[in-house]
mmCIF file of C-alpha atoms in Angstrom:
data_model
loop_
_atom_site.group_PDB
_atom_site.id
_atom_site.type_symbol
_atom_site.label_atom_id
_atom_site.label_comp_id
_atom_site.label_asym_id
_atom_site.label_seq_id
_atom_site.Cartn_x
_atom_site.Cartn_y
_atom_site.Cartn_z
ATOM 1 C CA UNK N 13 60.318 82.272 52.068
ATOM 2 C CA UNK N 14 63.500 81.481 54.240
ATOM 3 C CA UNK N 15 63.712 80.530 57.637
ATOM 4 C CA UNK N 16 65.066 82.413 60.241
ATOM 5 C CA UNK N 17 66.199 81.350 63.706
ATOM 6 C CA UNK N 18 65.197 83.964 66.407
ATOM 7 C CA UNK N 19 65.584 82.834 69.557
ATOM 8 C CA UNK N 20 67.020 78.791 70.820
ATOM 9 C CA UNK N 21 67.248 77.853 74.367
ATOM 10 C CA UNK N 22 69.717 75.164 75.764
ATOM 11 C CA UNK N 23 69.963 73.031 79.179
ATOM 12 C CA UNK N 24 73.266 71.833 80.507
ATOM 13 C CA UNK N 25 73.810 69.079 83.397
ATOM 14 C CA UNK N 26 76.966 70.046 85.807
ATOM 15 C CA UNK N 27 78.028 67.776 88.350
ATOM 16 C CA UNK N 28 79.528 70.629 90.886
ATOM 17 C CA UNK N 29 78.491 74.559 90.929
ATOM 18 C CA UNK N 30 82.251 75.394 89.313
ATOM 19 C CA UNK N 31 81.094 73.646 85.668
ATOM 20 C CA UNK N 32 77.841 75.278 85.953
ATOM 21 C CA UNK N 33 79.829 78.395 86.548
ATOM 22 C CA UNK N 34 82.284 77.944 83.774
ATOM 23 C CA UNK N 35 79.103 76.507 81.182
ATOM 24 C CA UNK N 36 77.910 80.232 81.516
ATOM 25 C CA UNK N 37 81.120 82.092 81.223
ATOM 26 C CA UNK N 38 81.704 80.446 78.208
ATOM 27 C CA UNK N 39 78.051 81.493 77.033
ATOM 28 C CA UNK N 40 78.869 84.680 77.907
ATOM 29 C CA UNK N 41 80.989 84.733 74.867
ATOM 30 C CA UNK N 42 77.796 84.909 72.775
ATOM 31 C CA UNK N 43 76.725 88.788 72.037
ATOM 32 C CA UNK N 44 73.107 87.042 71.827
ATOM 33 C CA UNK N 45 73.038 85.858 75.596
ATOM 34 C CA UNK N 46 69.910 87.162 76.750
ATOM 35 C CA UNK N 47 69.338 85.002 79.754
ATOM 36 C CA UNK N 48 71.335 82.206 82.271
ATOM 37 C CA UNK N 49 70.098 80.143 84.738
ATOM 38 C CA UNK N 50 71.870 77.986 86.964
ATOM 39 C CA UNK N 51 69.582 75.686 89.420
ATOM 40 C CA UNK N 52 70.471 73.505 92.197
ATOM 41 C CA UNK N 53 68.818 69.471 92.074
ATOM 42 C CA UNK N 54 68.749 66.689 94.036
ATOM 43 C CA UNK N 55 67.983 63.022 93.443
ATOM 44 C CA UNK N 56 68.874 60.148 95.185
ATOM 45 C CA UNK N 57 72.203 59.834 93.363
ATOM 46 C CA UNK N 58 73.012 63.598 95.151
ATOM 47 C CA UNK N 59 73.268 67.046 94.089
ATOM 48 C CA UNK N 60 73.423 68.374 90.410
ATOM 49 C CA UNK N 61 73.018 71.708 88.544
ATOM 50 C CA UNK N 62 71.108 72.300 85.445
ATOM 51 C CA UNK N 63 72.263 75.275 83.249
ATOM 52 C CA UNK N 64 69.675 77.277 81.172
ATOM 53 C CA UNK N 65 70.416 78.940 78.535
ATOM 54 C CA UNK N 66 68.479 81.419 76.341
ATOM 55 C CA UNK N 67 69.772 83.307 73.295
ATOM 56 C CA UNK N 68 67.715 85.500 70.851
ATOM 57 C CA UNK N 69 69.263 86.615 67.381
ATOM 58 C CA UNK N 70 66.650 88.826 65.943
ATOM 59 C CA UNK N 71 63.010 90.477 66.709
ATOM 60 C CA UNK N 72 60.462 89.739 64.707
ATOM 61 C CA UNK N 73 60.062 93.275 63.972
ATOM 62 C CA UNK N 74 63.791 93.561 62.773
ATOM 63 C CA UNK N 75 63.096 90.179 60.345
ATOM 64 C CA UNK N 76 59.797 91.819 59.208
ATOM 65 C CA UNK N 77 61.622 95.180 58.019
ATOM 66 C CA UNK N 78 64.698 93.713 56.254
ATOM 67 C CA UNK N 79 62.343 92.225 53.942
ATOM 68 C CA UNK N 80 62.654 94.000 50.616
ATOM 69 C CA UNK N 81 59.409 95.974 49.377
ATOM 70 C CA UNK N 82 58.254 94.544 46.273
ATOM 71 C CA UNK N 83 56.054 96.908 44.415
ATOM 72 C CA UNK N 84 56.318 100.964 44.336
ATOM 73 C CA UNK N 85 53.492 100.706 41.970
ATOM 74 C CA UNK N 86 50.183 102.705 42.772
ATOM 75 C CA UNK N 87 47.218 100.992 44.199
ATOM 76 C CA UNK N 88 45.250 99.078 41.398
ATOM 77 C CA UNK N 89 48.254 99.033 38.982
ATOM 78 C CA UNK N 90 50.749 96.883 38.361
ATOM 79 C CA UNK N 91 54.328 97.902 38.117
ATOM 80 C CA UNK N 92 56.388 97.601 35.088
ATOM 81 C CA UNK N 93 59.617 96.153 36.788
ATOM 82 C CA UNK N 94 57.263 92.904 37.335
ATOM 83 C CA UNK N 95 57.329 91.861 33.847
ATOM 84 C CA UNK N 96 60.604 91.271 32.214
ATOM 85 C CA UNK N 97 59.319 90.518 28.968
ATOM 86 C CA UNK N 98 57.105 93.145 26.908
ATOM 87 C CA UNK N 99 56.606 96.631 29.211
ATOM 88 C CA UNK N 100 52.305 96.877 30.119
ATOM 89 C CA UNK N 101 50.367 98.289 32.970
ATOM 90 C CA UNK N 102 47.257 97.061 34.063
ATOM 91 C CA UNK N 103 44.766 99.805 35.535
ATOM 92 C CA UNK N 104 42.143 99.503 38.396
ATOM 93 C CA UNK N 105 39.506 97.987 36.109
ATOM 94 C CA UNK N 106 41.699 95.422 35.144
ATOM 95 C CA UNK N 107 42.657 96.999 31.279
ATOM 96 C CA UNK N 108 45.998 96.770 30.279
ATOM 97 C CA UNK N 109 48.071 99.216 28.424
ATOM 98 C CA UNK N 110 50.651 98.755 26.063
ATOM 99 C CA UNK N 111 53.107 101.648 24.501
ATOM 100 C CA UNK N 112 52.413 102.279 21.664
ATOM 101 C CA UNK N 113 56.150 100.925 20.282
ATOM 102 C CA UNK N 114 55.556 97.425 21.177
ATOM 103 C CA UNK N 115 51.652 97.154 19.769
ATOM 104 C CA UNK N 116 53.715 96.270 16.469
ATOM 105 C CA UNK N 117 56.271 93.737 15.792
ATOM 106 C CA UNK N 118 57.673 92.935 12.625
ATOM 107 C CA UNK N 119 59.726 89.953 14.284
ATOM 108 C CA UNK N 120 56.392 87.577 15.119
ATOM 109 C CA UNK N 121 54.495 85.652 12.911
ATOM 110 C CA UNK N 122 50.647 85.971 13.637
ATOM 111 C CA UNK N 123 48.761 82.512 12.385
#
C-alpha cells in the first residue's frame, strides 16, 4: 500500500504586513492553495504576522477510485488471471477445477 499526501498545512512568521503579503502571493503559485491566512500578533518585542497556509492535493474519494480493481471474477470464484502458474478455478464450495489439458503432464515426475 503506498502513501499518499492529501492535504499539508504550513505557518510562516513575517516581521511587517508586506512579507506576509508577498509569503501568500508566492503560495498563490500553487494550483493546490485551498486556504491563506494572515494574522496580526503582538508580544512584548512588538507586532508580527503569522501566515497560514493550507494546501490539499487529492480527496480521499479521488485516491479511493484510482485504485485498480483486482478481481472481475464472480462471487465465490476465483479468477484465473490470479494464478500465473497452472490455469484452475475454485467454486463456492471451495472445489477446484482444472482443464482437462493440464490434469496430465508428461514433463513431471510423480514419486
Amino acid at each position: 500500500m503506498s502513501k499518499v499526501q492529501l492535504n499539508q498545512k504550513e505557518q510562516h512568521y513575517a516581521d511587517t504586513r508586506e512579507e506576509a503579503e508577498e509569503i501568500v502571493s508566492a503560495a498563490k503559485e500553487n494550483d493546490h492553495l485551498q486556504m491563506h491566512k494572515i494574522t496580526e500578533k503582538y508580544n512584548k518585542y512588538g507586532q508580527y504576522f503569522l501566515i497560514d497556509l493550507t494546501y490539499a492535493y487529492q480527496t480521499p474519494k479521488e485516491v479511493m477510485e484510482s485504485q485498480p480493481q483486482k478481481d472481475n471474477a464472480p462471487e465465490g470464484q476465483m479468477s484465473i488471471d490470479d494464478h500465473e502458474g497452472i490455469e484452475y478455478s475454485v467454486d463456492g464450495d471451495g472445489t477446484v477445477n482444472l482443464p482437462d489439458s493440464q490434469l496430465e503432464s508428461d514433463d513431471e515426475e510423480v514419486i
